[in-house]
XYZ file of C-alpha atoms in Angstrom:
501
model
C 1.167 -19.572 18.309
C 2.366 -18.695 21.829
C 5.409 -16.994 23.263
C 7.267 -16.931 26.548
C 5.123 -15.571 29.421
C 6.379 -12.480 31.233
C 5.094 -10.312 34.097
C 2.348 -7.840 33.201
C 2.792 -4.293 34.514
C -0.379 -2.141 34.651
C 1.806 0.943 34.481
C 3.556 -0.207 31.325
C 0.453 -1.190 29.383
C -1.217 1.997 30.618
C 1.345 3.953 28.608
C 0.107 2.383 25.378
C -2.245 4.676 23.433
C -4.985 2.059 23.389
C -5.191 1.934 27.211
C -4.016 5.423 28.229
C -7.472 6.586 29.416
C -8.207 3.529 31.573
C -8.350 3.678 35.363
C -5.845 1.803 37.596
C -8.584 -0.706 38.423
C -9.243 -1.359 34.745
C -5.539 -1.738 33.999
C -5.262 -4.168 36.883
C -8.132 -6.229 35.496
C -6.452 -6.323 32.079
C -3.245 -7.660 33.608
C -5.177 -10.293 35.572
C -7.230 -11.465 32.579
C -4.555 -10.999 29.930
C -0.849 -11.730 29.782
C 2.416 -10.397 28.382
C 4.292 -12.734 26.044
C 7.697 -12.521 24.382
C 7.828 -13.831 20.810
C 11.062 -14.700 19.104
C 11.394 -13.851 15.387
C 8.790 -15.874 13.499
C 5.007 -16.239 13.201
C 2.520 -14.957 15.780
C -0.738 -15.992 14.105
C -1.786 -17.202 10.648
C -4.454 -15.896 8.283
C -7.622 -17.987 8.341
C -7.070 -19.513 11.806
C -9.711 -18.876 14.486
C -9.205 -15.412 15.994
C -8.618 -16.290 19.656
C -6.678 -13.253 20.944
C -6.091 -9.532 20.636
C -2.400 -8.614 20.349
C -1.090 -5.196 21.432
C 2.627 -4.658 20.821
C 4.604 -3.374 23.795
C 7.947 -3.234 21.991
C 9.516 -4.802 18.896
C 8.647 -4.962 15.195
C 5.653 -6.606 13.554
C 4.962 -7.509 9.938
C 1.471 -8.177 8.538
C 0.938 -10.122 5.327
C -1.921 -11.402 3.181
C -2.081 -14.675 1.299
C -2.246 -14.170 -2.485
C -2.204 -17.421 -4.415
C 0.722 -19.422 -3.107
C 2.616 -16.439 -1.692
C 2.435 -14.280 1.443
C 2.568 -10.619 0.430
C 3.711 -8.107 3.047
C 1.247 -5.272 3.545
C 2.625 -3.530 6.649
C 5.745 -3.332 8.825
C 5.974 -1.142 11.944
C 7.780 -0.652 15.265
C 5.179 1.767 16.668
C 4.410 0.898 20.304
C 0.756 0.113 20.909
C -0.167 -1.106 17.463
C -2.688 -3.904 17.688
C -4.179 -6.693 15.637
C -5.896 -10.045 15.905
C -9.431 -10.550 17.214
C -10.605 -7.023 16.459
C -14.239 -8.035 15.933
C -14.675 -10.254 18.970
C -17.319 -7.908 20.390
C -19.590 -8.857 17.436
C -19.721 -12.450 18.681
C -21.045 -15.243 16.499
C -22.738 -12.850 14.094
C -19.540 -12.736 12.077
C -16.901 -15.341 11.368
C -14.119 -14.887 13.917
C -10.927 -15.612 11.995
C -7.628 -13.827 11.493
C -7.788 -11.834 8.274
C -4.028 -11.645 7.875
C -0.835 -13.222 9.161
C 1.409 -11.584 11.761
C 5.082 -12.275 12.339
C 7.885 -10.515 14.199
C 11.388 -9.847 12.931
C 13.028 -9.189 16.320
C 12.196 -10.379 19.842
C 8.862 -8.674 20.464
C 6.639 -8.315 23.512
C 2.858 -8.308 23.236
C 0.070 -7.746 25.681
C -2.264 -10.633 24.759
C -5.961 -10.529 25.663
C -8.191 -13.580 24.975
C -10.996 -12.789 22.532
C -13.861 -13.715 24.933
C -12.378 -11.459 27.627
C -11.920 -8.620 25.139
C -15.538 -8.980 24.026
C -16.848 -8.967 27.582
C -14.721 -5.956 28.557
C -15.936 -4.013 25.558
C -19.575 -4.715 26.390
C -19.096 -3.944 30.118
C -16.879 -0.861 29.879
C -18.043 0.693 26.654
C -21.669 -0.384 26.062
C -22.554 2.751 24.109
C -19.448 2.425 21.939
C -20.241 -1.229 21.257
C -23.771 -0.344 20.165
C -22.415 2.389 17.922
C -19.773 0.088 16.447
C -22.308 -2.678 15.881
C -24.686 -0.234 14.221
C -21.896 1.128 12.065
C -20.660 -2.319 11.079
C -23.991 -3.937 10.250
C -25.546 -0.704 8.984
C -22.705 -0.234 6.544
C -23.046 -3.846 5.473
C -26.785 -3.438 4.866
C -26.309 -0.174 2.993
C -23.572 -1.664 0.858
C -25.726 -4.690 0.099
C -28.752 -2.557 -0.835
C -26.838 -0.051 -2.910
C -24.695 -2.816 -4.373
C -27.899 -4.485 -5.549
C -28.998 -1.176 -7.085
C -25.584 -0.860 -8.736
C -25.981 -4.299 -10.265
C -29.520 -3.520 -11.404
C -28.368 -0.270 -13.000
C -25.549 -2.120 -14.720
C -27.982 -4.817 -15.849
C -30.361 -2.187 -17.205
C -27.549 -0.477 -19.070
C -26.316 -3.784 -20.466
C -29.843 -4.819 -21.423
C -30.395 -1.558 -23.276
C -27.071 -1.931 -25.040
C -27.729 -5.579 -25.869
C -31.204 -4.743 -27.188
C -29.705 -2.061 -29.397
C -26.981 -4.406 -30.634
C -29.507 -7.179 -31.345
C -31.873 -4.814 -33.127
C -29.341 -3.866 -35.795
C -28.633 -7.370 -37.181
C -32.237 -8.453 -36.634
C -33.524 -5.493 -38.646
C -30.911 -6.169 -41.319
C -32.030 -9.793 -41.565
C -35.670 -8.736 -41.895
C -34.853 -6.238 -44.650
C -32.659 -8.738 -46.486
C -35.340 -11.426 -46.262
C -37.971 -9.110 -47.722
C -35.665 -8.083 -50.568
C -34.644 -11.701 -51.128
C -38.279 -12.732 -51.592
C -38.682 -10.028 -54.225
C -35.482 -11.030 -56.047
C -36.429 -14.710 -56.099
C -39.805 -13.819 -57.580
C -38.106 -11.770 -60.304
C -35.618 -14.560 -60.958
C -38.492 -17.012 -61.462
C -40.081 -14.576 -63.914
C -36.786 -14.090 -65.741
C -36.253 -17.859 -65.877
C -39.666 -18.243 -67.516
C -38.712 -15.661 -70.156
C -35.425 -17.457 -70.818
C -37.220 -20.787 -71.153
C -39.513 -19.257 -73.760
C -36.565 -17.686 -75.643
C -34.456 -19.159 -78.450
C -31.971 -20.924 -76.174
C -30.552 -24.240 -77.280
C -30.132 -27.068 -74.774
C -26.342 -26.575 -74.867
C -26.669 -22.815 -74.280
C -28.950 -23.366 -71.303
C -26.555 -25.951 -69.859
C -23.636 -23.540 -70.298
C -25.603 -20.714 -68.752
C -26.528 -22.824 -65.728
C -22.895 -23.907 -65.354
C -21.902 -20.243 -65.526
C -24.491 -19.472 -62.838
C -22.906 -22.063 -60.521
C -19.447 -20.612 -61.059
C -20.821 -17.138 -60.454
C -22.124 -18.276 -57.068
C -18.643 -19.598 -56.239
C -17.080 -16.239 -57.145
C -19.554 -14.388 -54.923
C -18.373 -16.432 -51.946
C -14.743 -15.447 -52.680
C -15.369 -11.824 -53.601
C -12.531 -9.558 -52.383
C -13.110 -6.450 -50.290
C -12.256 -3.423 -52.441
C -11.436 0.126 -51.515
C -13.691 3.001 -52.613
C -11.427 4.115 -55.465
C -10.922 0.610 -56.875
C -14.661 -0.083 -56.599
C -15.466 3.066 -58.570
C -12.952 2.201 -61.307
C -14.332 -1.337 -61.713
C -17.938 -0.158 -61.776
C -17.044 2.400 -64.435
C -15.261 -0.240 -66.557
C -18.182 -2.704 -66.332
C -20.710 0.011 -67.124
C -18.730 0.875 -70.266
C -18.613 -2.797 -71.296
C -22.345 -3.237 -70.793
C -23.073 -0.089 -72.766
C -20.783 -1.207 -75.601
C -22.669 -4.515 -75.807
C -26.084 -2.890 -75.896
C -27.247 -3.989 -72.440
C -29.925 -1.677 -71.116
C -29.577 -0.226 -67.594
C -25.997 -1.451 -67.425
C -25.222 1.225 -64.814
C -27.596 -0.611 -62.439
C -26.004 -4.015 -63.005
C -22.374 -2.898 -62.721
C -22.312 -2.189 -58.921
C -23.858 -5.598 -58.164
C -21.369 -7.436 -60.365
C -18.415 -5.579 -58.827
C -19.627 -6.362 -55.316
C -19.742 -10.030 -56.329
C -16.134 -9.919 -57.579
C -17.054 -10.177 -61.268
C -15.065 -8.383 -63.970
C -15.026 -7.765 -67.733
C -13.443 -11.166 -68.425
C -16.401 -12.831 -66.757
C -18.802 -10.763 -68.850
C -16.949 -11.860 -71.980
C -17.504 -15.489 -70.993
C -21.235 -14.826 -70.677
C -21.263 -13.076 -74.050
C -19.533 -16.039 -75.674
C -22.142 -18.399 -74.221
C -25.341 -16.728 -75.451
C -26.413 -14.849 -78.543
C -26.114 -11.061 -78.539
C -29.869 -10.474 -78.754
C -30.512 -12.341 -75.494
C -27.341 -11.200 -73.671
C -29.267 -8.573 -71.705
C -31.811 -11.135 -70.469
C -29.097 -13.607 -69.490
C -27.148 -10.966 -67.587
C -30.346 -9.842 -65.874
C -31.008 -13.398 -64.746
C -27.418 -13.764 -63.463
C -27.809 -10.382 -61.736
C -30.715 -11.792 -59.729
C -28.566 -14.822 -58.900
C -25.799 -12.564 -57.612
C -28.223 -10.403 -55.620
C -29.764 -13.527 -54.105
C -26.359 -14.778 -52.955
C -25.393 -11.379 -51.554
C -28.669 -11.128 -49.659
C -28.246 -14.633 -48.223
C -24.725 -13.643 -47.133
C -26.195 -10.595 -45.439
C -28.778 -12.723 -43.667
C -26.069 -15.168 -42.590
C -23.909 -12.329 -41.234
C -26.856 -10.825 -39.368
C -27.983 -14.095 -37.789
C -24.377 -14.955 -36.912
C -24.099 -11.595 -35.168
C -27.276 -12.334 -33.210
C -25.918 -15.745 -32.263
C -22.625 -14.181 -31.133
C -24.440 -11.633 -28.994
C -26.607 -14.298 -27.378
C -23.536 -16.445 -26.741
C -21.719 -13.430 -25.280
C -24.675 -12.736 -22.991
C -24.660 -16.348 -21.845
C -20.908 -16.256 -21.322
C -21.152 -12.915 -19.517
C -23.894 -13.963 -17.118
C -22.521 -17.505 -16.690
C -26.079 -18.727 -16.146
C -25.281 -22.293 -17.177
C -21.902 -22.561 -15.474
C -20.704 -23.643 -12.051
C -20.110 -20.608 -9.786
C -16.459 -21.569 -9.120
C -14.524 -23.202 -11.906
C -11.458 -22.964 -14.101
C -11.978 -20.189 -16.661
C -10.288 -18.764 -19.747
C -9.834 -15.114 -18.829
C -9.771 -14.106 -22.501
C -13.236 -15.566 -23.091
C -14.533 -13.538 -20.154
C -12.889 -10.350 -21.419
C -14.177 -10.802 -24.967
C -17.733 -11.481 -23.816
C -17.666 -8.387 -21.587
C -16.289 -6.182 -24.370
C -18.956 -7.480 -26.741
C -21.689 -6.838 -24.186
C -20.381 -3.285 -23.699
C -19.811 -2.574 -27.394
C -22.832 -0.268 -27.483
C -21.427 1.802 -24.611
C -17.957 1.945 -26.160
C -19.327 3.662 -29.233
C -17.363 4.874 -32.249
C -15.107 7.220 -30.278
C -13.386 4.551 -28.175
C -10.861 2.284 -29.876
C -10.323 -1.083 -28.204
C -6.863 -2.640 -28.375
C -6.434 -6.235 -27.192
C -2.961 -7.307 -26.129
C -3.531 -10.840 -24.946
C -0.919 -13.318 -23.846
C -2.518 -16.413 -25.331
C -0.105 -18.656 -23.402
C -1.816 -17.632 -20.168
C -3.389 -20.762 -18.641
C -6.903 -21.001 -17.266
C -7.338 -19.775 -13.723
C -9.768 -20.801 -10.976
C -12.399 -18.255 -10.058
C -15.986 -17.051 -10.064
C -16.486 -16.090 -13.742
C -19.727 -14.145 -13.315
C -18.141 -11.966 -10.627
C -14.938 -11.487 -12.603
C -17.106 -10.260 -15.480
C -18.586 -7.756 -13.039
C -15.061 -6.538 -12.273
C -14.252 -6.158 -15.974
C -17.533 -4.288 -16.487
C -16.843 -1.818 -13.682
C -13.278 -1.109 -14.801
C -14.197 -0.742 -18.478
C -17.159 1.473 -17.599
C -14.915 3.761 -15.521
C -12.332 3.953 -18.301
C -14.940 4.817 -20.935
C -16.569 7.390 -18.640
C -13.183 9.061 -18.067
C -12.382 9.259 -21.784
C -15.826 10.436 -22.921
C -16.665 12.743 -20.004
C -16.387 15.864 -22.163
C -17.611 14.363 -25.406
C -14.219 13.069 -26.451
C -12.829 9.592 -26.958
C -9.644 7.619 -26.633
C -8.087 4.184 -26.609
C -8.955 1.372 -24.222
C -6.145 -1.178 -23.994
C -6.883 -4.559 -22.440
C -3.704 -6.500 -21.696
C -3.049 -9.888 -20.132
C 0.248 -11.372 -19.035
C 1.706 -13.943 -16.694
C 3.725 -12.813 -13.678
C 5.046 -15.931 -12.015
C 2.080 -17.684 -10.419
C -0.205 -14.703 -11.031
C -2.282 -13.656 -14.030
C -2.256 -9.940 -14.820
C -5.307 -8.317 -16.402
C -4.739 -4.630 -17.125
C -7.189 -1.998 -18.342
C -5.494 1.117 -19.680
C -7.154 4.269 -20.948
C -5.992 7.568 -22.413
C -8.263 9.702 -20.249
C -7.196 12.647 -18.082
C -6.043 10.420 -15.226
C -6.987 10.191 -11.544
C -5.888 13.238 -9.491
C -3.229 12.391 -6.918
C -5.305 13.791 -4.050
C -8.098 11.229 -4.516
C -6.154 8.118 -5.526
C -6.190 6.789 -1.979
C -9.985 7.117 -1.839
C -11.188 5.673 -5.129
C -11.673 2.194 -3.650
C -13.617 3.540 -0.648
C -17.319 2.643 -0.499
C -19.637 5.381 -1.812
C -16.787 7.557 -3.116
C -17.432 8.703 -6.676
C -16.298 11.467 -8.993
C -19.332 11.099 -11.251
C -22.160 13.651 -11.181
C -24.986 13.159 -8.689
C -27.271 10.371 -9.874
C -24.683 8.938 -12.261
C -22.967 6.555 -9.882
C -23.211 5.042 -6.411
C -19.508 4.919 -5.638
C -19.562 1.154 -5.130
C -18.221 -0.079 -8.468
C -14.561 -0.049 -7.481
C -15.310 -1.139 -3.908
C -17.255 -4.156 -5.205
C -14.469 -4.902 -7.682
C -11.844 -4.736 -4.929
C -13.828 -7.089 -2.716
C -14.314 -9.599 -5.544
C -10.615 -9.541 -6.475
C -9.079 -9.339 -3.002
C -11.536 -11.157 -0.758
C -12.945 -13.825 -3.074
C -9.961 -14.487 -5.320
C -7.017 -13.618 -3.051
C -5.732 -11.217 -5.706
C -4.811 -7.548 -5.877
C -6.359 -4.507 -7.566
C -4.091 -1.517 -8.066
C -4.108 1.805 -9.865
C -1.350 3.518 -11.809
C -2.362 6.866 -13.235
C -0.909 9.770 -15.165
C -2.591 12.128 -17.623
C -3.195 10.131 -20.786
C -2.190 6.830 -19.185
C -4.371 5.335 -16.462
C -4.118 1.618 -15.680
C -6.130 -0.579 -13.372
C -4.188 -3.781 -12.770
C -5.874 -6.962 -11.555
C -3.598 -9.786 -10.447
C -5.184 -13.166 -9.813
C -3.536 -16.373 -8.580
C -3.361 -19.182 -11.107
C -3.930 -21.683 -8.282
C -6.502 -20.974 -5.591
C -9.482 -22.323 -3.693
C -12.906 -20.682 -3.331
C -13.143 -18.389 -0.349
C -15.826 -19.034 2.236
C -18.517 -16.382 2.203
C -18.758 -14.383 5.429
C -20.329 -11.161 6.542
C -17.186 -9.838 8.177
C -15.313 -6.771 7.062
C -12.257 -8.136 5.343
C -9.916 -5.489 4.035
C -7.334 -4.796 6.752
C -3.999 -3.558 5.497
C -1.921 -2.583 8.512
C -1.999 -2.681 12.310
C -3.785 0.108 14.104
C -1.681 3.064 15.176
C -2.421 6.351 16.955
C -4.933 8.584 15.164
C -6.237 5.521 13.263
C -8.643 4.012 15.794
C -11.177 2.847 13.225
C -8.833 1.011 10.876
C -9.033 -2.746 11.156
C -5.928 -4.839 11.183
C -7.282 -8.341 11.446
């Protein structure tokens, strides 16, 4: 965009805080190489376009905005003389992508001193060589440190997840091994009992009835209800009395198994009516092994299903077999992350899911979104369990126009007001030394804001802390660059290091 050219006065631009220490010769060079332009209300430059100029406001009002989904969201509005934006990183040359990181517009007729990016870069290198070296070292050094420590953060998270996953896999695997060993023993006893029955005085009709009863018993095991402790005790007591009344030895051992299988006194009466009294104990013993066998196979099925779910959650979490950018169901990502972190959640953290199942799929990088969920859940759990306590983690999704909201709420002590502005800063952490790198929230912010054009915000009060992620439901993948990409407002006095574009 370009405005109406106007005369450039070295004295006027010399009164701007950015140029107030320059010599008359330097101010004269700026006026010769740059220009003053008047912009009528409307756009000055657009986010994503090549960064061709540095803009320093002489007078007027500027508004900066960022593109989030299909909307431009205002992030700053100011009338402060001397604020600047545009090609702020021109002095870094081709080592970073030179593009405007936000959009600028003016609401009233506004004058800018406009300096072409190549001229600004050359002036910086000629006039301030030491400052340029320091700025380059700071920029690329910070990038390298963030990359190295970010890698360590991911490795630590991976190690923690691996330990938790190993623990979660060990429980069902060990249960399956125990159940298999017991099942082998029960099958052997059932074969022995079957041999005794075959040698006993059973008629063909009695054996057929007993086998039919065995099949129906198996069906009842599959439909056995879940009983409370008191009801279980009452039923076990009633069955034990029945078995004792009918002369069945060790009835107190059979009763708990029959109750667990959903069998009652009426079922026992059917067995008693099928076989003679003298062989009732043997028949019930044989059916007991049948019931135990079914229960053990159910246990094995539950254990192996749990293993399969964990493996599927790990695959879903890591997204190893998926395209890096694709349309994703955010609820699948959340569930896989919660399952992967179930070991860390422990018994003292209650998880409440409040999902809006009408929320459509959204485009994004699923593996990196899972990293965001992991960081936010980990912080919430750490806050609630810091002093050995617990709490409630609430995961909520909702639709807000063309945005998807994913909210993580916890009942921890909250984030103190004096540090809320710093929690997204790189390397800032409230965890003890050695417990965190301070990059979890910074990485999360970059993934949400830079890669998905979304927002990450905090609302906190004691007992109610919420991290809110808003993601556009329509978006395109963002080009990877090495530039620093989190400007929020134009630079003003006393803020010389804050980027605006």
